[in-house]
Short mmCIF file of C-alpha atoms in Angstrom, two decimals:
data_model
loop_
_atom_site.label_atom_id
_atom_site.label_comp_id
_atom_site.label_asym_id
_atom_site.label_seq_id
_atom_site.Cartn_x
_atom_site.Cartn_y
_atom_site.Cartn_z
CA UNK J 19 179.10 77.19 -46.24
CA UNK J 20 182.15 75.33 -46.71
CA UNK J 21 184.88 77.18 -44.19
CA UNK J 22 187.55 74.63 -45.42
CA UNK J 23 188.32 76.35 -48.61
CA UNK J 24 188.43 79.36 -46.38
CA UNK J 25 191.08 77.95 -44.69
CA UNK J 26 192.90 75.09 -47.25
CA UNK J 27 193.25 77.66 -50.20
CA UNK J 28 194.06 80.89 -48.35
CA UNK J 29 196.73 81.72 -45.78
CA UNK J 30 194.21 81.35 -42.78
CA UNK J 31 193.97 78.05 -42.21
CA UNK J 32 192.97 74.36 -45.52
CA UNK J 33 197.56 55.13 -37.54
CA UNK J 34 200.99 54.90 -38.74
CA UNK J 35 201.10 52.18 -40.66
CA UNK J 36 204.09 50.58 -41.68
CA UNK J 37 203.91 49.12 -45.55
CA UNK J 38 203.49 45.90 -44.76
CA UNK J 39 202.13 43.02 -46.60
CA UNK J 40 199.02 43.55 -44.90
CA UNK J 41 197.91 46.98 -45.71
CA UNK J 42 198.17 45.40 -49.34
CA UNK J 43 195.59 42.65 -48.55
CA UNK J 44 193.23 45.98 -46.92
CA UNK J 45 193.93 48.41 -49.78
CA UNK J 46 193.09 45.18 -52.60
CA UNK J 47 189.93 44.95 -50.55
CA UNK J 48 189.32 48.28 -51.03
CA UNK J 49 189.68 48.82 -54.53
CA UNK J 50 193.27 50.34 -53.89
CA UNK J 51 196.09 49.40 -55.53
CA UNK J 52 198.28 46.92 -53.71
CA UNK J 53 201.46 48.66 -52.12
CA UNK J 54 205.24 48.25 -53.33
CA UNK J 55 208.22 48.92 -50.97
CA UNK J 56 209.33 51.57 -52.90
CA UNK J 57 206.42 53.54 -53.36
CA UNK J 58 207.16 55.21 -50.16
CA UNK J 59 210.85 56.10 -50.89
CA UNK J 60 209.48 59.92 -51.02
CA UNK J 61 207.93 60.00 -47.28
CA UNK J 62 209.60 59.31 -44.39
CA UNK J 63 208.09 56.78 -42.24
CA UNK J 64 208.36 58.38 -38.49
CA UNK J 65 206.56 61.72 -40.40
CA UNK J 66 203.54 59.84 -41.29
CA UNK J 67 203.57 58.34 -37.82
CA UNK J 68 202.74 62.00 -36.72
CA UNK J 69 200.00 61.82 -39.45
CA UNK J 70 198.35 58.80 -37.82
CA UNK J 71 198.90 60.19 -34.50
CA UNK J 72 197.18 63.41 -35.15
CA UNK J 73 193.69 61.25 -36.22
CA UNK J 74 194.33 59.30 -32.89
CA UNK J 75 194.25 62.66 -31.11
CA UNK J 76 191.02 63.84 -33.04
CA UNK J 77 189.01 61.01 -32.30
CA UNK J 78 190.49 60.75 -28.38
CA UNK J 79 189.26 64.51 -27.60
CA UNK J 80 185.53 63.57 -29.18
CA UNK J 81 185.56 65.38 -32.45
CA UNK J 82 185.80 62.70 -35.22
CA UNK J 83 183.96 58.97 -34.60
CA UNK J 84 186.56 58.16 -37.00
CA UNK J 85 188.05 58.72 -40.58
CA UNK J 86 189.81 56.98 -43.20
CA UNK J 87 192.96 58.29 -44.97
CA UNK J 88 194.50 57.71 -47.85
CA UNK J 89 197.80 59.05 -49.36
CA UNK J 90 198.68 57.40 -52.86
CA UNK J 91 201.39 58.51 -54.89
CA UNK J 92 202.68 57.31 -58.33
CA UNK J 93 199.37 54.84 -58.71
CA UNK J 94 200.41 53.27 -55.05
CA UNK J 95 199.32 53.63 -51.81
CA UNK J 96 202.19 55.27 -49.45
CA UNK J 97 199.55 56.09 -46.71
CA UNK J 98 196.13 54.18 -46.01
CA UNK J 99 195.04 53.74 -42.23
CA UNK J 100 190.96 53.39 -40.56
CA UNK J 101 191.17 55.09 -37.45
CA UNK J 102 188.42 54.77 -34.95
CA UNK J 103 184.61 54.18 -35.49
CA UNK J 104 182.51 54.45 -37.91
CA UNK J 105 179.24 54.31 -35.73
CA UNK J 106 179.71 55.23 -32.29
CA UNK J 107 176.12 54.28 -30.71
CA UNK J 108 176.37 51.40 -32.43
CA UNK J 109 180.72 50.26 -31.64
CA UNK J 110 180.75 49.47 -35.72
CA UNK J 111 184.68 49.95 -36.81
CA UNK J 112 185.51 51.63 -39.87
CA UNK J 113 185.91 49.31 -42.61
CA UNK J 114 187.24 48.90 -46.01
CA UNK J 115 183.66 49.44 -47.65
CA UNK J 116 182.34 51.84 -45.12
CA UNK J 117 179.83 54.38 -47.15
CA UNK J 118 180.04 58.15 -46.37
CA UNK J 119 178.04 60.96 -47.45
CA UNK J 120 180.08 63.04 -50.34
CA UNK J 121 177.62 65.92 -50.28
CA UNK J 122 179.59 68.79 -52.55
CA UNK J 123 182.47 65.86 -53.34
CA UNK J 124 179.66 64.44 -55.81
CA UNK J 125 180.26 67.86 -58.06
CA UNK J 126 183.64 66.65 -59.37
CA UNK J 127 181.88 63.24 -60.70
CA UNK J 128 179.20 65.20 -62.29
CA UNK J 129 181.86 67.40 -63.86
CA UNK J 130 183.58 64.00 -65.40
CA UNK J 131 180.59 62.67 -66.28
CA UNK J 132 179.74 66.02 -68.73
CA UNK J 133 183.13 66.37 -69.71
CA UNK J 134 182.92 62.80 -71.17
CA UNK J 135 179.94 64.06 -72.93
CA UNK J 136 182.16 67.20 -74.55
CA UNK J 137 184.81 64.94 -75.60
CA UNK J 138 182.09 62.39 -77.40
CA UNK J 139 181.31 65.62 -78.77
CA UNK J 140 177.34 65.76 -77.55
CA UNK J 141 178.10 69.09 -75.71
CA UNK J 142 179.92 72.09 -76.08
CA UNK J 143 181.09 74.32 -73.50
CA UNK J 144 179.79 77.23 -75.35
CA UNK J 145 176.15 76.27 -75.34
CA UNK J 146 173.45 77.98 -73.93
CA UNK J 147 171.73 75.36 -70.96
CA UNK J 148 168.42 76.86 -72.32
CA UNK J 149 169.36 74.33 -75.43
CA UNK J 150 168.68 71.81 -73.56
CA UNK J 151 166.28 73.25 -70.86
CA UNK J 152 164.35 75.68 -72.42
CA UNK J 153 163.28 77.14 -69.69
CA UNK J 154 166.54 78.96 -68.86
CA UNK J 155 165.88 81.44 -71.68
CA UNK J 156 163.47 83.44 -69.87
CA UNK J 157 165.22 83.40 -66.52
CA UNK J 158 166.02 86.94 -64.75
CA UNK J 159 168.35 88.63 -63.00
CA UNK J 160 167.52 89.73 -59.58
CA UNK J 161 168.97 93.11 -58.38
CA UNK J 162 169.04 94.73 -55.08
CA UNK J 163 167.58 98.68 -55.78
CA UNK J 164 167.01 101.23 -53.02
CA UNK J 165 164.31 104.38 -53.72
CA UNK J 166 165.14 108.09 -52.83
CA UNK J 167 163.65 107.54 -49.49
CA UNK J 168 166.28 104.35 -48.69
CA UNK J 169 163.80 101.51 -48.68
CA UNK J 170 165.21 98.59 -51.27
CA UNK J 171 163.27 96.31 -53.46
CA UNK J 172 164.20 93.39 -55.86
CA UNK J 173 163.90 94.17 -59.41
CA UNK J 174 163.96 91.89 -62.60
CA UNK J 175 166.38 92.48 -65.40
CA UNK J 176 166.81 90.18 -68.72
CA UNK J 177 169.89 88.46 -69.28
CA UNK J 178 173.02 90.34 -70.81
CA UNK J 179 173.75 86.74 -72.41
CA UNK J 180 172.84 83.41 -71.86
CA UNK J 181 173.95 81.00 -68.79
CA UNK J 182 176.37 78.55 -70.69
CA UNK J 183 177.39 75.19 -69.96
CA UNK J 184 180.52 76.40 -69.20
CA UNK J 185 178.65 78.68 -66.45
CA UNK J 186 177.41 75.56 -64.90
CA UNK J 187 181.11 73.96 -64.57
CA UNK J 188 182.86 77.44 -63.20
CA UNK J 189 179.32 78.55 -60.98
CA UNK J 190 179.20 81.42 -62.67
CA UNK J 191 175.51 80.94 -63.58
CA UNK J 192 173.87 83.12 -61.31
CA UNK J 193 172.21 80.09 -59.51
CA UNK J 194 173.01 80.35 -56.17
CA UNK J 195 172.16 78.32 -52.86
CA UNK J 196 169.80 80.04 -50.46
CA UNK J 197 171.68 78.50 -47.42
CA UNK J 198 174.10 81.48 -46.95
CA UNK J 199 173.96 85.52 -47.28
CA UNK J 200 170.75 87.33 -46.72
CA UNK J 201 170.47 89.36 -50.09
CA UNK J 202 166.71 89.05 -51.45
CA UNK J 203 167.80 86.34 -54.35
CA UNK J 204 169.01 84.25 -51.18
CA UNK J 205 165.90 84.56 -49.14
CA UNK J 206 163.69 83.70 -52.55
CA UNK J 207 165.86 80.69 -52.63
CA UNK J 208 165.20 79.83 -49.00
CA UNK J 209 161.54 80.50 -48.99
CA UNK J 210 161.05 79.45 -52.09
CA UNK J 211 159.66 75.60 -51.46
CA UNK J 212 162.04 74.85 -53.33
CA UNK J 213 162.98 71.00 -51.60
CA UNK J 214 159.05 70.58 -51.21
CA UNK J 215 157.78 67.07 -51.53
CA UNK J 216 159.07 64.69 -53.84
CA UNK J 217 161.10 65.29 -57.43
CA UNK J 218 163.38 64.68 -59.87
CA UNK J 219 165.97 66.46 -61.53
CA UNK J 220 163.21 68.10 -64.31
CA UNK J 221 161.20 69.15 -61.64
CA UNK J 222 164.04 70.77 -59.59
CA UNK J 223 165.01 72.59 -62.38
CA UNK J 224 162.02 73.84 -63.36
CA UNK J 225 161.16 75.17 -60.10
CA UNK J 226 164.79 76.74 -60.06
CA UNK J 227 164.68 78.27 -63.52
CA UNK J 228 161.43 79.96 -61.97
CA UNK J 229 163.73 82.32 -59.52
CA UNK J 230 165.89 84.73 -60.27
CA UNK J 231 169.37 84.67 -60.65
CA UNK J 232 171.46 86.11 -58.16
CA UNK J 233 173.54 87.99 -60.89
CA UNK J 234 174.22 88.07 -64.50
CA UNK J 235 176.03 84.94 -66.14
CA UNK J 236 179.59 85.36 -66.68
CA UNK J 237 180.26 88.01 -64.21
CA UNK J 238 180.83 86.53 -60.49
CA UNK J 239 181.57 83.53 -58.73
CA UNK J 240 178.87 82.54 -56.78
CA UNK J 241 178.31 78.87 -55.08
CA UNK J 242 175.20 76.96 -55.52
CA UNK J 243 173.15 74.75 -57.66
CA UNK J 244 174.75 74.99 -60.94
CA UNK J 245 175.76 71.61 -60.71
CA UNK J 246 172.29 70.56 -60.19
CA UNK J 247 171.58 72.05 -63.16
CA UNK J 248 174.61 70.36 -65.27
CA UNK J 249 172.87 66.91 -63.92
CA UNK J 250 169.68 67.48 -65.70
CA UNK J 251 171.63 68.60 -68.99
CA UNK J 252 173.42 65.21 -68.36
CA UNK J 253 170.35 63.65 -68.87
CA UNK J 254 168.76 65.66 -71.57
CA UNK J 255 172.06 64.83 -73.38
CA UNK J 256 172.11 61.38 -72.92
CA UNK J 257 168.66 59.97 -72.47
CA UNK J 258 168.86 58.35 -69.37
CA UNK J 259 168.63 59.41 -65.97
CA UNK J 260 171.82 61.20 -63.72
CA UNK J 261 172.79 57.97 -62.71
CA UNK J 262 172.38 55.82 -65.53
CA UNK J 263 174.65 57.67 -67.73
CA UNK J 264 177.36 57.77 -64.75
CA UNK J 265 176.84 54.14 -63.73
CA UNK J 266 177.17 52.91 -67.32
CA UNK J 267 179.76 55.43 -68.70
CA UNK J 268 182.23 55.90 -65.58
CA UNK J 269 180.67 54.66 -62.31
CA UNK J 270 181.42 50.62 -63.17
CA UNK J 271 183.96 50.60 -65.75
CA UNK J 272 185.79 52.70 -63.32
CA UNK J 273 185.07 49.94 -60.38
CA UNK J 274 183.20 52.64 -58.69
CA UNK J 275 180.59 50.00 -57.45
CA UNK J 276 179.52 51.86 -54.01
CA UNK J 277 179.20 55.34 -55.46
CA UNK J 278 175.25 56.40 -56.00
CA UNK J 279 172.65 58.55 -55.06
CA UNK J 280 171.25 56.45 -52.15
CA UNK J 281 171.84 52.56 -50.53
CA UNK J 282 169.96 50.23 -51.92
CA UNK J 283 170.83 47.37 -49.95
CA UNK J 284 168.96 47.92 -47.04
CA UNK J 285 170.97 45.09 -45.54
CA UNK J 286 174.11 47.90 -46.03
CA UNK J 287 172.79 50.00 -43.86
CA UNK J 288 175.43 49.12 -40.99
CA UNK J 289 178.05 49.95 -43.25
CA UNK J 290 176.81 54.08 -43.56
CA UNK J 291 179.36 56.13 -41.51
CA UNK J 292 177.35 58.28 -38.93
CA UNK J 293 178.05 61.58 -37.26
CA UNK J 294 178.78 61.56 -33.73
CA UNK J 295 176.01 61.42 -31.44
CA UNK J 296 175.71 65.45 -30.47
CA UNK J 297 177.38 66.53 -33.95
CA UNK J 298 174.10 67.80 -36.39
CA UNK J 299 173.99 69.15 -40.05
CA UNK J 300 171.93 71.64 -40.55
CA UNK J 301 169.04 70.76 -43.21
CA UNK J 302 171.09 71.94 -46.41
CA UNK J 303 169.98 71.95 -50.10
CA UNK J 304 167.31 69.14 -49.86
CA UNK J 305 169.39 66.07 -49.03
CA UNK J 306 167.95 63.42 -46.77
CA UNK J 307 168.74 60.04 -45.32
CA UNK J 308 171.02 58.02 -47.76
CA UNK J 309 169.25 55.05 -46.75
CA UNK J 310 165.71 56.52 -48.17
CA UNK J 311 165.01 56.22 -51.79
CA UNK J 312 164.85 59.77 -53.51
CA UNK J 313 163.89 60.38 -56.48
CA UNK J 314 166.09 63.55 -56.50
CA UNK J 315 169.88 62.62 -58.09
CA UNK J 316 171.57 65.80 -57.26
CA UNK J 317 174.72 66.74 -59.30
CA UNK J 318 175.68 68.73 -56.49
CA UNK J 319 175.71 66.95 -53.49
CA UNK J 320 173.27 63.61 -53.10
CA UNK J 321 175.98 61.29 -53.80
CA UNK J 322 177.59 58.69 -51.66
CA UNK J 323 180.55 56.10 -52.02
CA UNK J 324 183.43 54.40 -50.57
CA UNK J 325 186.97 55.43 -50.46
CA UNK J 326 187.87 52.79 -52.29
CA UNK J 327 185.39 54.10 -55.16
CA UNK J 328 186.89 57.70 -55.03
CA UNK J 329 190.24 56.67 -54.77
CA UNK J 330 190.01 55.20 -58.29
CA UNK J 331 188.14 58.44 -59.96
CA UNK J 332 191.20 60.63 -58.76
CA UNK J 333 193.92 58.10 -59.54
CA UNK J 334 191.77 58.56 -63.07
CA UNK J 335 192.53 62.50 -62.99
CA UNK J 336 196.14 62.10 -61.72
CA UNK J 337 196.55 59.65 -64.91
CA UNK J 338 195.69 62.47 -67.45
CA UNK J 339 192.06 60.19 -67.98
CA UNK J 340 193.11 56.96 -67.65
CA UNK J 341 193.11 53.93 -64.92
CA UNK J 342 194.18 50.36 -66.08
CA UNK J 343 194.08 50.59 -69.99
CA UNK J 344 191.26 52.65 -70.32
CA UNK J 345 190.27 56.20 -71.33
CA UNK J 346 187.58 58.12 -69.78
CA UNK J 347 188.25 61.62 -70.59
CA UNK J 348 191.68 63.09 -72.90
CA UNK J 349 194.47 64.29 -70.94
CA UNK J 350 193.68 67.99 -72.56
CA UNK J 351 190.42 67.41 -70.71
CA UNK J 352 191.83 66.96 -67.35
CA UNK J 353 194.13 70.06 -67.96
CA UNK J 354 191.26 71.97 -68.49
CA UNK J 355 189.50 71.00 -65.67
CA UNK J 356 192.15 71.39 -63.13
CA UNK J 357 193.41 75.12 -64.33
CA UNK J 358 191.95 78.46 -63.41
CA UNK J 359 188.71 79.75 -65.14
CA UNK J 360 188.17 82.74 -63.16
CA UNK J 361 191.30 84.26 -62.28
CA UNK J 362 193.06 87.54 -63.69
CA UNK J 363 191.45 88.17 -67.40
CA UNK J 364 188.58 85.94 -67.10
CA UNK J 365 186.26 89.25 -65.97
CA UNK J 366 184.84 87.06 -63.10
CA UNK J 367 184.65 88.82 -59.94
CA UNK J 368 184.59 87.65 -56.69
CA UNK J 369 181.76 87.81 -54.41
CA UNK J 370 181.65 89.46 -51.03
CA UNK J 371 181.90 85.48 -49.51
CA UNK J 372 184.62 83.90 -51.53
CA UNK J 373 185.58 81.63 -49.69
CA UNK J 374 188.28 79.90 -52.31
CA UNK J 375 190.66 82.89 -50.90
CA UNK J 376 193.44 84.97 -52.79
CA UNK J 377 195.49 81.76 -53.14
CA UNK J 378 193.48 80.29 -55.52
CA UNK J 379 191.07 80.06 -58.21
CA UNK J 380 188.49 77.29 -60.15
CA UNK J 381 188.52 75.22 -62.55
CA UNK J 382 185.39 72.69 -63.82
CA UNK J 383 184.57 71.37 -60.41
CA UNK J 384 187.19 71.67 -58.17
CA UNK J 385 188.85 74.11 -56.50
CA UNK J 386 193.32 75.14 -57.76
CA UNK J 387 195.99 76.73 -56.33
CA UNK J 388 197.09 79.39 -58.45
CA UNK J 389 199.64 81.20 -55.98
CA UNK J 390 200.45 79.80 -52.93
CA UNK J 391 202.55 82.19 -50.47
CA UNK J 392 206.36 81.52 -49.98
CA UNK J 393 207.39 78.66 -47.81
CA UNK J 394 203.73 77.28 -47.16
CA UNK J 395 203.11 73.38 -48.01
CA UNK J 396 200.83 74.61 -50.84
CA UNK J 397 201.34 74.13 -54.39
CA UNK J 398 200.68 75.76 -57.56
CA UNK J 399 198.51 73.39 -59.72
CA UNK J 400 197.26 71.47 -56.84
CA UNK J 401 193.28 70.94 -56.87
CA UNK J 402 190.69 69.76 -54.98
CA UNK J 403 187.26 69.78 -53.35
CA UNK J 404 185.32 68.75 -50.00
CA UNK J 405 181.74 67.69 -48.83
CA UNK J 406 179.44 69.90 -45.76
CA UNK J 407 179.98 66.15 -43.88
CA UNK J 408 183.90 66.12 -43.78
CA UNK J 409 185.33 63.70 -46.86
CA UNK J 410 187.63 66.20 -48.75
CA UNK J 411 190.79 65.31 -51.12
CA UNK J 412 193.74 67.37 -53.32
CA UNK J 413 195.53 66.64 -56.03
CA UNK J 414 198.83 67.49 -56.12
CA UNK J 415 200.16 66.26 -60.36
CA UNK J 416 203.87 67.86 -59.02
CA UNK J 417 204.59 64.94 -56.80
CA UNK J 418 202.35 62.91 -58.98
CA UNK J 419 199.95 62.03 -55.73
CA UNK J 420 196.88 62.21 -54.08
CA UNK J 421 195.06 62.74 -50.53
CA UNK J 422 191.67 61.71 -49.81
CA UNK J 423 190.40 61.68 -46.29
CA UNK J 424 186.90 60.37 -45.73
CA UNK J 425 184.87 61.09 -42.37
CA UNK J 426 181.48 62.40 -41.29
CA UNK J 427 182.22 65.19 -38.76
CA UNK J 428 180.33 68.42 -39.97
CA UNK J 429 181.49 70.33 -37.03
CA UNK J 430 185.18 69.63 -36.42
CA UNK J 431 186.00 69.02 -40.44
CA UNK J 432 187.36 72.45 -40.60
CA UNK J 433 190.38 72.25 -38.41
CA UNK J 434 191.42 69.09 -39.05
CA UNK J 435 191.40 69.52 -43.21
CA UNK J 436 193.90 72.65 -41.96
CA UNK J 437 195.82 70.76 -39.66
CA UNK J 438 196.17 67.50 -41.80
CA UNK J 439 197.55 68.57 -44.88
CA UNK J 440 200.89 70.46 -43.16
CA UNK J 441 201.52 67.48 -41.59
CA UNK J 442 201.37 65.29 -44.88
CA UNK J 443 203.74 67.71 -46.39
CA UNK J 444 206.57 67.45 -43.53
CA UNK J 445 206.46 63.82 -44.05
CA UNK J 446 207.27 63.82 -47.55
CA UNK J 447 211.37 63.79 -47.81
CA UNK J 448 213.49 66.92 -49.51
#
């Protein structure tokens, strides 16, 4: 369960470095772009000093090895500092081209990569995934029933309509993730075998579309593997495999060079950012050692990457679909991604764990503010996502800028995506 977006989009809770020539050599290394003077006329200079000293504080009281954090506003870094370790057994520092696990951030690059595919006009929001996957037309419906006498039972029911692509982008498929909640579908899901042995992306979803769904398409929010699912369509679509299509059509033209479903290089493997010593995540939707070959490319969370890699994909988003002369997706695209798909009028209702909170909604991947209380540092149109491991970023279009903090601390991650962003937004100037 991610408790950030418990806390980042609701009202419960979501080192300074000067701009110096040298933070332009670090963020060109990077794959940032260099840094201006005035790109930080917005921010004032002492309240990002509080920034960096809060990520001093984190790692000094043993939560964080260490993090990386980037603010970049109007295509410029204002804000990009490496605090601390990356590998604490080992004393590595965090560096430039450390590698971090994305886990959930991977869903907003899957979402790009099919939203390329609508614009080429391959797919259509409106079709039914059993188009592509067949399989999907005979899924069912599980539902909770309880006898005269009180005991329950889990009964099948056909589909009202079909699961649409559209489904997959908003997870409103039904497909759930068996990691959270104790209703039957759930336990199926955990009990299932469904991360047994080795596969790939048809095999997952053939073992998935042979479960039931945890409620009829269309009519609740529910988060889990529909993003798995939109992977395989990727590749149905395209003819190639998950990462193929995203490493020819966005991955390197975008200069995302670091960003895959597992290291290669086995002579990178000093550069993968490791929890701290005592700090464990819990075995979670199939995802093993980065470092191990896997057959598996999940759409939902077996990606990793640099910051510098990310930081490009979002300035791509901020841009309306475009970074240096290029156009990966129209700027209508974009809109539609980043607005609200399941608010007021969409008939989507919540589930009894939302954990997006009354503030805000979804779009196609990533979570948007769609009313943020009086006086808070939130605003409306803002987006965003996370990953189980700690990276998370927003979007914020109004001030024309991004955040993206990368760091593996599965524990800790939730208080310090709260306490982070405040402090990012008293720095900026009236």
């Amino acid at each position: 369960m991610k408790r950030w977006r418990t806390d980042r989009f609701t009202g419960l809770r979501w080192a300074a470095v000067a701009l110096v020539a040298s933070l332009g050599v670090a963020a060109a290394n990077a794959g940032i772009a260099e840094v201006p003077t005035s790109a930080a006329a917005t921010f004032s200079q002492a309240g990002l000093a509080q920034v960096g000293d809060f990520m001093r504080q984190q790692i000094a009281a043993g939560k964080i090895p260490g993090a990386i954090l980037l603010i970049q506003q109007h295509g410029k870094p204002v804000y990009y500092e490496k605090f601390g370790m990356s590998d604490v057994k080992a004393k590595l520092p965090m560096t430039d081209d450390t590698i971090f696990r994305l886990y959930s951030m991977s869903k907003p690059i899957t979402a790009v990569a099919a939203m390329m595919l609508v614009d080429d006009g391959k797919l259509s929001l409106d079709d039914p995934v059993s188009k592509y996957i067949p399989a999907f037309a005979h899924v069912k419906v599980g539902v909770k029933r309880r006898d005269e006498s009180g005991h329950s039972s889990l009964t099948l029911e056909p589909l009202k309509r079909p699961i649409t692509i559209l489904d997959l982008l908003r997870h409103t498929s039904g497909l759930t993730y068996g990691f959270y909640g104790k209703d039957p579908v759930r336990n199926l899901y955990r009990h299932s075998g469904l991360y047994r042995g080795t596969f790939d992306n048809a095999e997952f979803v053939a073992r998935l579309a042979k479960l039931p769904l945890a409620e009829q398409p269309g009519t609740r929010w529910d988060y889990g593997h529909s993003f798995d699912v939109l992977g395989r369509v990727i590749e149905v679509v395209s003819g190639q495999s998950l990462y193929q299509f995203e490493k020819e059509r966005l991955l390197d033209p975008l200069g995302m060079t670091h960003t895959a479903f597992s290291v290669a290089d086995q002579s990178e493997s000093p550069l993968v950012a490791q929890f701290m010593p005592d700090d464990l995540l819990p075995p979670m939707v199939g995802i093993k050692d980065p470092m191990q070959p896997c057959r598996w490319e999940s759409g939902g969370a077996g990606m990793v990457g640099t910051i510098g890699d990310y930081a490009r994909l979002l300035q791509m988003l901020l841009n309306g679909g475009t970074l240096d002369g290029r156009r990966y997706l129209k700027p209508e695209t974009v809109a539609l991604m980043a607005s609200d798909h399941i608010g007021p009028g969409s008939g989507i209702a919540y589930p009894y764990l939302y954990f997006l909170g009354t503030h805000s909604g979804y779009g196609l991947g990533v979570a948007v503010i769609t009313s943020p209380p009086p006086h808070s540092h939130w605003k409306a149109g803002e987006y965003g996502w996370d990953g189980v491991a700690g990276t998370f970023f927003y979007v914020d279009p109004k001030d024309d800028m991004f955040v993206l903090c990368m760091m593996q601390t599965p524990s800790h991650r939730g208080e310090i995506e709260t306490q982070l962003p405040p402090l990012i937004a008293r720095a900026m100037k009236p």
